[in-house]
C-alpha cells in the first residue's frame, strides 16, 4: 500500500471553500496559543478585535477604508499570479502612483480645468503604477530576469523616492517640519461615502467584476490561463506569451496604482509618510486565500482589513502590539498552503504496481 | 590609507551577515528548494539573538537561540514545500510575512517591564573586535584581522562550505538531488530527507546571519533591522553562481556599498540620504540583470536544474 498523488484537472470545489475557512480557524487557534504564552486572554482579545472592526457603523467604515486599497492591490496581485508572474511589488506600484497623483493634484491645477484635476490625478496615478510594473515585466520577458527580486527591490526604491520628495522639494513650507506635502486643492479630493470610506470602494467592486469577466468569459482570459499553466503549451498554441505577460502585468500595476491614487486623493489629501504600510504584502495573502478568484477578493479583503483594524484596536485598548494582526495574517497562509495538497491533488491509496511508470516530475515547465 | 582601512573594516563587518546567509541559502537551493523566507528568518534570528543575549547575558546562548529559531522557521518551509508540495514562492513569502510580523510583535513583548516590555533602545552584550596579534597591526590588513569572532568564523566557513559541496560524498549527493532528483532517487538517496536537512541547515545559518546584525553590526533591536538584507541574499546566491567560494565577492560588493554610503553620510554630502539608501537595492537589480544576461550568453552559471520544482515520487 502506498499513498499516491494525482494532480487534479480542476481544483476540488468543496476544498476551495473548506480550506480557506479551516485556515482561518487554524490561524485563530495558533494566535490563541501565542497569546496564552504571554498570559493574555485570547477570547477577550478576539472579541475586542471584532468589536473594533465591526462594533459600530463608524468602525465598519474604518474597516472599509483599509479594505479598499487591499481589494485593489489584491486584484492586481492575483492577475499577475495567474500568469505565475510573482509581482510582490504592489507596495512600490502603490507608492509611485501616490507620488504621481500628488504631482498632478499639486502642480497641474494652474492649467487644467478644475473638473478634470481629479480624474487626471487618478489616471496618471494608474499609469505610474503600470510604468513601475513595466520594468520587471520587460526585464522578465526580454532577458528572463527573475521578477520576484526586481519587483521587491523596486518597493524600497519607490518608498525612498517618495521620502526624498516630502522631506525635500515637495515639503509643505507651512508644515512645521512635518514630512508631507501641502494639502491638495479641494477639486482633487475623491468624494467620500460615509466616514472616511470613499468611492474607491465602487471602483474596487466594479473592477473585481470586470476582472472576473475578463478572466473567465473572454478569449484573452483563456489565453492567460494557458500561459499560467504552461508557457510552452501556450507558445505551441500560437499565443503571444511575452506580449500577454507584459499586458497583464501593466494592468496589475495599474490596479495597484489605483489603490495608491485613491489613498492620497481620498484619505490623506496630500503625499505624506505612512503611505506604504504593507497593503501590497497583505495583498499576497488575500490573493492566495481567494485562490486568485476576483470575486472572492472583496470579502477576503474585508476580513483582512478587519484583522488590521482590530489589531490597532487591541493595541489601544489592551496594550498589545498591533503587529498581532500581522502575525495572525501570516499564520493564515501556512494552513492554506498545506491545504493546497488537498485542493490540487487527489490522494489515493494504491497497491504497488509491478513495473509501474517511472516517477514523473510535476509542474516542470 | 586610513580611509581605505576604515572602508574595508566596515565592508567586512557589513558583509558578514550577508556571507553566512548566502552560504545557507546556497545549500538550500542546491537541494532544489528556493527559500524566499530569508528576510523573515533573518529578522527572527536578529530578534531572538538579541532577546536571548539581553536576558541571559550569554552570547553563546544568543547564537544558539538564533540558530534554533532559523532552523525552526526553515523547517516549516520544508514541511510545506516537500511534504505538502506547496508552491515554494508563496510558502517562502508567507515565512517572510509571518517572521517579520512575529519579530515586530515579540520586540514589543519580550523586553523588561521597566522598558514597557519593549526591546527597542536597550543595549545588551555584543561581540566586540578581537585583534589578532601582529596581523591586526599591519596597515590595511588590520581591517581583516581586527574583527569580531563571528566574522572570523565566517571566513573559515567559506572554504569549509566549498570543500563540503565539491569534495565530499555528502556534497555530491546534495548536488545530485538539486540537479536531478529522479536520478538521485534511483541511486538510493533519500530525496525528501536531503531536502529537509539542507533547508533546515540553511535556515540555521540565515538565523545566525540575523544574529550578527543585532549582536555585532548594529547592536540592539530595531524594527526592520534587516532592511531587505534577506532579499539581497537571494540575489547574492545568483551572483555567486551557487558556489560558496564566490559568496564573498557579492557580500563584499554590498558591504562596500554600505560602507561608502556610511562614509558619504558622515562626510555630509549634498546627495539626499534617500538616494544613497537606494543604492543597495538598485545594485541588486543591476547584479541580477547582468548575471541573467551573462547566463544566457555563456550557459554555465549553474542554477540547480530542479530549483523550485516539487519532486513527486509517485510509485516505486
XYZ file of C-alpha atoms in Angstrom:
681
model
C 0.000 0.000 0.000
C 1.309 3.428 -0.864
C -0.107 6.907 -0.871
C -0.494 8.123 -4.344
C -0.912 11.736 -5.515
C -2.744 12.609 -8.648
C -2.860 16.186 -9.920
C -6.482 17.284 -10.235
C -7.611 18.732 -13.552
C -9.511 21.441 -11.706
C -9.468 22.250 -8.023
C -11.991 20.415 -5.879
C -14.970 22.711 -5.234
C -15.594 21.600 -1.678
C -11.927 22.036 -0.782
C -11.988 25.543 -2.293
C -14.339 26.661 0.471
C -13.261 24.374 3.277
C -9.523 25.070 3.064
C -9.678 28.887 3.492
C -12.216 28.549 6.284
C -10.204 25.889 8.075
C -7.089 28.020 7.603
C -8.746 30.982 9.238
C -9.799 28.825 12.194
C -6.319 27.320 12.430
C -4.834 30.808 12.469
C -7.190 31.746 15.329
C -6.041 28.664 17.234
C -2.330 29.356 16.626
C -2.718 33.005 17.609
C -4.528 31.887 20.782
C -1.501 29.782 21.693
C 0.782 32.776 21.188
C -1.487 34.974 23.341
C -1.720 32.314 26.058
C 2.070 32.155 26.109
C 2.011 35.823 27.097
C -0.832 35.306 29.575
C -3.329 37.240 27.520
C -6.920 36.029 27.260
C -7.470 35.064 23.592
C -11.286 35.203 23.750
C -11.229 38.744 25.137
C -8.652 39.749 22.520
C -10.639 38.381 19.583
C -13.818 39.949 20.974
C -12.033 43.313 21.199
C -10.736 42.896 17.656
C -14.181 42.045 16.341
C -15.728 44.969 18.157
C -13.004 47.278 16.906
C -13.621 46.245 13.301
C -17.397 45.736 13.163
C -18.721 47.067 16.505
C -20.279 50.242 15.126
C -21.030 51.837 11.766
C -18.008 54.085 12.230
C -15.780 51.111 12.990
C -17.098 49.344 9.901
C -16.353 52.339 7.672
C -12.772 52.333 9.025
C -12.523 48.650 8.122
C -13.693 49.569 4.615
C -11.052 52.314 4.440
C -8.393 49.611 4.785
C -10.301 47.076 2.675
C -10.392 49.341 -0.422
C -6.630 49.506 -1.088
C -6.411 45.809 -0.166
C -9.056 44.868 -2.738
C -7.371 46.877 -5.478
C -3.836 45.645 -4.805
C -5.086 42.064 -4.363
C -6.824 42.187 -7.733
C -3.556 43.362 -9.249
C -1.500 40.719 -7.479
C -3.985 37.947 -8.338
C -3.932 38.861 -12.021
C -0.130 38.650 -12.128
C -0.066 35.444 -10.054
C -2.472 33.815 -12.550
C 0.403 34.015 -15.006
C 2.901 32.778 -12.406
C 4.404 36.276 -12.543
C 5.318 36.826 -8.890
C 4.574 40.511 -8.550
C 5.472 41.282 -4.961
C 5.978 44.907 -5.897
C 2.397 46.031 -5.299
C 3.626 48.231 -2.463
C 6.028 50.110 -4.734
C 3.456 50.418 -7.515
C 1.011 51.857 -4.982
C 3.582 54.361 -3.736
C 4.669 55.519 -7.206
C 1.012 56.052 -8.109
C 0.545 58.064 -4.930
C 3.519 60.204 -5.940
C 2.232 60.694 -9.497
C -1.317 61.519 -8.381
C 0.105 64.015 -5.898
C 2.175 65.580 -8.646
C -0.976 66.187 -10.707
C -3.027 67.388 -7.734
C -0.345 69.783 -6.519
C 1.131 71.180 -9.706
C -1.412 70.865 -12.538
C -4.222 72.947 -11.060
C -2.940 76.116 -12.759
C -3.546 74.946 -16.324
C -6.049 72.092 -16.063
C -9.800 72.799 -15.649
C -10.862 72.079 -12.060
C -13.297 69.344 -13.025
C -10.526 67.392 -14.767
C -7.980 67.568 -11.947
C -9.263 64.545 -10.011
C -9.782 62.209 -12.998
C -6.345 63.169 -14.310
C -4.695 62.597 -10.925
C -6.200 59.113 -10.774
C -5.364 58.231 -14.378
C -1.787 59.468 -14.081
C -1.533 57.510 -10.828
C -2.644 54.292 -12.535
C -0.224 54.963 -15.384
C 2.625 55.415 -12.907
C 1.764 52.104 -11.240
C 1.756 50.412 -14.636
C 5.044 52.088 -15.590
C 6.692 50.931 -12.357
C 5.466 47.379 -13.036
C 6.669 47.528 -16.629
C 10.319 47.442 -15.507
C 10.209 43.883 -14.071
C 7.778 42.809 -16.822
C 10.115 43.877 -19.627
C 13.209 42.558 -17.853
C 11.450 39.213 -17.446
C 10.161 38.899 -20.993
C 13.255 40.219 -22.765
C 16.100 38.923 -20.577
C 14.376 36.345 -18.333
C 15.393 38.281 -15.208
C 13.687 36.921 -12.090
C 10.713 39.195 -11.360
C 10.373 38.336 -7.672
C 13.509 40.196 -6.698
C 13.118 43.071 -9.145
C 9.562 43.869 -8.019
C 10.643 43.634 -4.395
C 13.722 45.837 -4.760
C 11.648 48.440 -6.597
C 9.432 48.677 -3.486
C 12.361 50.007 -1.492
C 13.341 52.374 -4.303
C 9.789 53.744 -4.599
C 9.412 54.299 -0.858
C 12.781 56.071 -0.656
C 11.884 58.175 -3.686
C 8.638 59.317 -2.059
C 10.625 60.030 1.121
C 13.046 62.227 -0.783
C 10.118 64.274 -2.136
C 8.226 65.092 1.051
C 11.411 65.506 3.046
C 12.860 67.602 0.199
C 11.490 69.768 -2.600
C 7.805 68.937 -2.032
C 7.743 69.509 1.710
C 4.984 71.847 2.861
C 6.697 75.114 3.894
C 3.832 75.707 6.330
C 4.000 72.160 7.683
C 6.213 72.902 10.732
C 8.706 70.285 9.566
C 6.014 67.589 9.186
C 7.120 65.130 6.499
C 4.385 65.755 3.953
C 3.391 67.980 1.056
C 0.909 70.854 1.195
C -2.747 69.710 1.083
C -4.272 69.177 -2.358
C -6.834 71.682 -3.707
C -10.413 70.551 -2.983
C -11.055 69.748 -6.681
C -8.575 66.873 -6.355
C -10.349 65.251 -3.410
C -12.016 61.916 -4.118
C -15.576 62.020 -2.672
C -16.302 60.011 0.454
C -19.357 57.837 1.024
C -19.569 57.617 4.785
C -16.964 58.387 7.409
C -13.652 58.089 5.598
C -14.870 55.310 3.291
C -14.701 56.669 -0.246
C -15.894 55.918 -3.767
C -12.747 53.856 -4.326
C -14.973 51.086 -2.951
C -17.177 51.282 -6.039
C -14.094 51.195 -8.272
C -12.818 48.114 -6.468
C -16.121 46.214 -6.616
C -16.693 47.110 -10.268
C -13.151 46.144 -11.213
C -13.492 42.803 -9.417
C -16.482 42.037 -11.657
C -14.675 43.243 -14.765
C -11.595 41.196 -13.965
C -13.672 38.098 -13.255
C -15.409 38.542 -16.606
C -12.123 39.124 -18.430
C -10.503 36.051 -16.928
C -13.432 33.659 -17.196
C -15.542 34.752 -20.131
C -13.175 36.108 -22.762
C -10.681 34.692 -25.209
C -7.932 36.755 -23.546
C -8.673 35.276 -20.152
C -8.495 31.806 -21.658
C -5.103 32.602 -23.184
C -3.818 33.891 -19.838
C -4.955 30.658 -18.205
C -2.969 28.594 -20.691
C 0.114 30.777 -20.237
C -0.219 30.371 -16.481
C -0.398 26.612 -16.585
C 2.257 26.082 -19.233
C 4.022 28.783 -21.253
C 5.332 26.081 -23.573
C 1.849 24.845 -24.403
C 0.748 28.449 -24.920
C 3.520 29.049 -27.438
C 2.570 25.850 -29.200
C -0.978 27.157 -29.484
C 0.352 30.292 -31.140
C -0.323 32.601 -28.192
C 1.935 35.655 -27.947
C 3.234 34.827 -24.466
C 5.563 37.792 -23.936
C 3.068 40.380 -25.143
C 0.304 38.972 -22.968
C 2.521 38.784 -19.881
C 3.573 42.421 -20.305
C -0.036 43.485 -20.872
C -1.315 41.626 -17.816
C 1.473 42.932 -15.602
C 0.838 46.511 -16.774
C -2.800 46.027 -15.818
C -1.690 44.555 -12.490
C 0.478 47.618 -11.840
C -2.356 49.941 -12.826
C -4.712 48.260 -10.325
C -2.135 48.622 -7.545
C -1.621 52.191 -8.749
C -5.322 52.947 -8.435
C -5.061 51.947 -4.777
C -2.274 54.480 -4.231
C -4.022 57.249 -6.158
C -7.185 56.730 -4.068
C -5.221 56.741 -0.814
C -3.737 60.191 -1.444
C -6.802 61.797 -3.048
C -9.418 60.376 -0.661
C -7.702 59.779 2.692
C -4.612 61.922 3.305
C -5.280 64.676 0.690
C -1.509 65.053 0.477
C 1.563 62.913 -0.039
C 2.944 62.064 3.371
C 4.809 59.494 5.360
C 2.756 56.369 6.072
C 1.502 55.747 2.532
C 3.383 52.445 2.431
C 2.001 50.443 5.335
C 2.150 46.991 3.824
C -1.058 46.720 1.767
C 0.994 45.349 -1.099
C 2.213 42.460 1.076
C -1.118 41.718 2.721
C -2.480 41.614 -0.831
C -0.409 38.471 -1.414
C -2.230 36.757 1.456
C -5.609 37.992 0.215
C -4.928 36.854 -3.338
C -3.793 33.408 -2.249
C -6.635 32.954 0.220
C -9.084 33.953 -2.524
C -7.453 31.292 -4.720
C -6.848 34.120 -7.247
C -10.604 34.462 -7.813
C -11.522 38.170 -8.235
C -14.997 37.658 -6.768
C -13.614 36.170 -3.567
C -11.194 39.066 -3.137
C -13.792 41.569 -1.859
C -14.954 39.532 1.176
C -11.444 38.275 1.969
C -10.108 41.853 1.829
C -12.747 42.956 4.314
C -11.749 40.099 6.620
C -8.058 41.016 6.389
C -8.818 44.705 6.855
C -10.823 43.764 9.949
C -7.792 41.939 11.347
C -5.675 45.071 10.742
C -8.216 47.459 12.285
C -8.834 45.002 15.124
C -5.077 44.781 15.678
C -4.866 48.562 16.057
C -7.798 48.463 18.476
C -6.266 45.865 20.792
C -3.129 47.992 20.855
C -5.140 50.964 22.079
C -7.475 49.062 24.413
C -5.306 46.224 25.711
C -1.768 47.459 25.112
C -0.967 44.513 22.846
C 1.381 45.186 19.916
C -0.605 45.945 16.762
C 1.778 43.595 14.933
C -0.504 40.871 16.285
C -2.719 41.447 13.267
C 0.275 40.841 11.007
C 1.165 37.653 12.888
C -2.403 36.382 12.504
C -2.377 37.117 8.784
C 0.942 35.336 8.349
C -0.421 32.331 10.191
C -3.407 32.065 7.856
C -1.107 31.301 4.943
C 0.569 28.225 6.426
C -2.551 26.055 6.700
C -3.701 27.480 3.344
C -0.506 26.265 1.706
C -0.632 22.927 3.439
C -4.235 22.648 2.281
C -3.282 23.119 -1.363
C -2.280 19.475 -1.248
C -5.972 18.666 -0.855
C -7.289 21.170 -3.384
C -4.769 20.441 -6.115
C -4.157 16.759 -5.656
C -6.335 13.730 -5.268
C -4.896 11.365 -2.723
C -5.390 7.695 -3.285
C -4.193 4.604 -1.633
C -2.985 2.117 -4.107
C -1.302 -1.241 -4.076
C 2.188 -1.103 -5.547
C 2.108 -1.913 -9.201
C 4.794 -4.081 -10.612
C 6.820 -2.276 -13.244
C 4.861 0.947 -12.824
C 5.758 4.078 -14.723
C 8.904 5.936 -13.801
C 8.320 8.632 -11.188
C 7.371 11.760 -13.066
C 8.313 15.273 -12.276
C 5.388 17.570 -11.650
C 4.998 21.102 -12.890
C 8.214 21.246 -14.878
C 7.530 23.896 -17.482
C 45.483 54.572 3.622
C 43.422 55.238 6.675
C 40.315 55.817 4.574
C 40.857 52.523 2.741
C 41.246 50.624 6.012
C 38.168 52.156 7.533
C 36.020 51.472 4.469
C 37.346 47.921 4.301
C 36.660 47.394 8.007
C 33.040 48.459 7.669
C 32.704 46.488 4.431
C 33.739 43.254 6.090
C 31.599 43.911 9.131
C 28.562 44.683 6.973
C 29.282 41.739 4.720
C 29.464 39.117 7.482
C 25.723 38.573 7.887
C 25.371 38.513 4.106
C 28.033 35.808 3.688
C 26.566 33.495 6.347
C 23.080 33.819 4.914
C 24.312 33.451 1.326
C 26.088 30.191 2.161
C 22.977 28.980 3.975
C 20.752 29.710 1.006
C 23.255 28.182 -1.435
C 22.987 24.902 0.490
C 19.181 25.104 0.461
C 18.966 25.908 -3.240
C 21.472 23.172 -4.059
C 18.853 20.760 -2.713
C 16.370 22.265 -5.169
C 14.460 24.330 -2.603
C 14.085 28.069 -3.107
C 13.532 29.777 0.246
C 12.179 33.302 -0.123
C 11.573 33.402 3.625
C 15.105 34.621 4.332
C 14.062 38.160 5.227
C 11.659 36.862 7.884
C 14.110 34.239 9.154
C 16.902 36.808 9.424
C 14.593 39.186 11.266
C 13.614 36.461 13.738
C 17.274 35.462 14.075
C 18.207 39.038 14.958
C 15.338 39.327 17.418
C 15.863 36.023 19.210
C 19.617 36.558 19.422
C 19.213 39.966 20.995
C 16.420 38.873 23.351
C 18.456 35.847 24.484
C 21.631 37.906 24.918
C 19.777 40.562 26.879
C 18.073 38.161 29.268
C 20.807 35.584 29.774
C 23.864 37.727 29.185
C 25.353 34.859 27.220
C 26.455 35.386 23.630
C 26.766 31.644 23.072
C 23.180 31.169 24.137
C 22.155 34.055 21.859
C 23.731 32.367 18.847
C 22.080 29.099 19.805
C 18.680 30.782 20.029
C 19.085 32.436 16.608
C 20.206 29.158 15.039
C 17.303 27.237 16.572
C 14.707 29.802 15.505
C 16.170 29.978 11.992
C 16.097 26.190 11.716
C 12.521 26.013 13.038
C 11.165 28.543 10.524
C 13.004 26.795 7.701
C 11.529 23.501 8.883
C 8.061 24.974 8.318
C 9.121 25.838 4.770
C 10.489 22.317 4.263
C 7.295 20.750 5.579
C 5.081 22.899 3.345
C 7.129 22.509 0.179
C 8.488 18.960 0.495
C 5.765 17.095 2.360
C 2.747 19.175 1.404
C 4.126 20.096 -2.047
C 3.079 23.729 -1.683
C 4.287 26.406 -4.065
C 7.816 27.355 -2.970
C 7.492 31.033 -3.864
C 4.312 31.554 -1.870
C 5.495 29.432 1.041
C 8.683 31.495 1.275
C 6.758 34.745 1.094
C 4.485 33.612 3.888
C 7.511 32.766 6.056
C 8.774 36.303 5.468
C 5.415 37.908 6.259
C 4.990 35.772 9.373
C 8.588 36.150 10.555
C 8.649 39.943 10.216
C 5.270 40.224 11.946
C 6.252 37.916 14.777
C 9.596 39.688 15.272
C 7.810 43.025 15.490
C 5.290 41.552 17.966
C 7.936 39.934 20.157
C 10.067 43.065 20.037
C 7.267 44.796 21.905
C 6.663 41.914 24.280
C 9.962 40.329 25.310
C 11.542 43.416 26.857
C 11.770 44.149 30.580
C 8.790 45.711 32.359
C 10.909 48.787 33.056
C 11.106 49.450 29.309
C 7.372 48.882 28.829
C 8.204 45.337 27.696
C 9.941 46.690 24.603
C 13.346 45.619 23.350
C 13.890 48.786 21.328
C 16.544 51.124 22.670
C 18.134 48.598 25.041
C 21.732 47.560 24.912
C 22.934 44.074 25.708
C 26.082 42.028 25.371
C 27.694 42.242 21.962
C 30.589 40.796 20.024
C 33.496 43.198 20.243
C 36.527 43.298 17.984
C 39.249 40.816 18.814
C 42.508 41.957 17.316
C 44.813 39.213 16.121
C 48.344 39.959 17.312
C 50.777 41.264 14.701
C 48.406 40.842 11.699
C 45.942 43.217 13.332
C 48.577 45.928 13.481
C 49.581 45.915 9.829
C 48.231 48.650 7.553
C 45.100 47.717 5.519
C 45.318 44.063 6.624
C 44.234 45.177 10.066
C 40.712 45.689 8.708
C 40.565 41.923 8.166
C 42.269 40.935 11.408
C 40.558 43.337 13.761
C 37.032 41.917 13.571
C 34.589 40.104 15.823
C 34.632 36.344 16.403
C 31.605 35.681 14.185
C 33.398 37.300 11.258
C 36.453 35.093 11.780
C 34.186 32.048 11.909
C 32.593 33.116 8.639
C 35.996 33.499 6.985
C 36.576 29.834 7.892
C 33.070 28.811 6.827
C 33.639 29.849 3.208
C 36.369 27.286 2.363
C 34.681 24.653 4.518
C 31.373 25.022 2.687
C 33.172 24.905 -0.643
C 35.066 21.753 0.363
C 31.898 20.110 1.650
C 29.972 20.841 -1.524
C 32.625 19.881 -4.069
C 34.966 17.436 -2.350
C 32.841 15.204 -0.131
C 30.403 12.411 -0.829
C 27.619 14.224 1.074
C 28.208 17.289 -1.088
C 27.955 15.187 -4.237
C 24.654 13.715 -3.028
C 23.371 17.186 -2.253
C 24.242 18.470 -5.728
C 22.706 15.444 -7.397
C 19.413 15.982 -5.547
C 19.257 19.552 -6.812
C 20.271 18.656 -10.343
C 18.223 15.540 -10.951
C 16.097 14.189 -8.111
C 14.946 11.183 -10.171
C 18.496 10.024 -10.749
C 19.398 10.727 -7.116
C 16.395 8.705 -6.016
C 17.426 5.858 -8.287
C 20.907 5.969 -6.736
C 19.256 5.340 -3.387
C 19.500 8.858 -1.965
C 16.556 9.820 0.215
C 15.475 12.924 -1.722
C 12.901 14.206 0.758
C 15.265 13.783 3.697
C 18.060 15.603 1.859
C 15.755 18.495 1.036
C 14.617 18.713 4.651
C 18.159 18.565 6.012
C 19.578 21.328 3.820
C 16.550 23.581 4.061
C 16.760 23.400 7.844
C 20.541 23.707 7.876
C 20.361 26.681 5.528
C 17.755 28.362 7.746
C 20.026 27.810 10.731
C 22.819 29.760 9.015
C 20.415 32.509 7.929
C 19.266 32.840 11.543
C 22.911 33.253 12.571
C 23.289 35.932 9.903
C 20.468 37.800 11.600
C 22.193 37.314 14.954
C 25.314 39.053 13.666
C 23.192 42.114 12.879
C 21.747 42.503 16.370
C 24.857 41.344 18.260
C 27.666 42.986 16.311
C 26.913 45.100 13.242
C 24.145 47.319 14.646
C 23.940 46.028 18.240
C 20.444 46.125 19.699
C 16.960 45.522 18.369
C 15.227 47.873 15.943
C 12.116 47.345 13.851
C 13.136 46.370 10.340
C 16.737 45.784 11.428
C 17.430 43.671 8.321
C 16.361 46.385 5.870
C 15.905 43.950 2.992
C 19.189 42.058 3.521
C 17.307 38.766 3.318
C 16.197 39.672 -0.183
C 19.614 40.908 -1.201
C 20.968 37.491 -0.182
C 18.681 35.803 -2.722
C 20.358 37.921 -5.393
C 23.811 37.202 -3.938
C 23.203 33.471 -4.332
C 22.711 34.060 -8.054
C 25.720 36.379 -8.097
C 27.847 33.646 -6.525
C 26.584 31.152 -9.105
C 25.655 28.764 -6.261
C 29.311 28.405 -5.280
C 30.205 29.159 -1.624
C 33.713 30.237 -2.620
C 32.240 33.104 -4.610
C 29.809 34.148 -1.865
C 32.407 36.516 -0.512
C 32.527 38.741 -3.617
C 28.877 39.651 -3.571
C 28.931 40.217 0.147
C 31.969 42.467 -0.215
C 30.272 44.389 -3.014
C 27.172 45.033 -0.917
C 29.112 45.526 2.280
C 31.212 48.028 0.325
C 28.124 49.911 -0.827
C 27.037 50.106 2.821
C 30.441 51.382 3.834
C 30.598 54.042 1.116
C 27.064 55.129 1.998
C 28.125 55.403 5.620
C 31.244 57.429 4.787
C 29.392 59.787 2.475
C 26.698 60.422 5.055
C 29.277 61.001 7.759
C 31.157 63.398 5.487
C 27.917 65.303 4.764
C 27.240 65.314 1.019
C 24.621 67.193 -0.992
C 23.120 63.917 -2.221
C 19.904 63.327 -0.258
C 20.127 60.372 2.120
C 17.190 58.701 0.371
C 19.154 58.415 -2.851
C 22.190 56.961 -1.094
C 19.906 54.464 0.632
C 18.546 53.324 -2.730
C 21.995 52.131 -3.823
C 21.918 48.555 -2.448
C 18.501 47.907 -3.980
C 19.427 49.355 -7.369
C 22.706 47.441 -7.272
C 20.763 44.223 -6.601
C 18.689 44.790 -9.717
C 21.812 45.589 -11.729
C 23.547 42.431 -10.477
C 20.523 40.319 -11.364
C 20.245 41.732 -14.850
C 23.964 41.287 -15.509
C 24.071 37.734 -14.177
C 20.985 36.688 -16.100
C 22.342 38.237 -19.273
C 25.660 36.517 -18.747
C 23.951 33.219 -18.061
C 22.177 33.286 -21.398
C 25.455 34.123 -23.123
C 27.705 31.536 -21.526
C 25.191 28.935 -20.336
C 27.391 27.969 -17.415
C 26.082 29.725 -14.350
C 24.928 26.625 -12.569
C 21.490 27.091 -11.111
C 20.424 23.677 -9.793
C 18.240 22.244 -12.537
C 15.340 21.255 -10.274
C 15.312 24.532 -8.288
C 11.779 25.454 -7.270
C 10.179 22.290 -8.630
C 8.366 19.961 -6.262
C 9.607 16.404 -6.540
C 6.807 13.908 -6.880
C 7.899 10.451 -6.030
C 4.801 8.629 -7.048
C 5.408 4.936 -7.007
C 8.305 2.651 -6.768
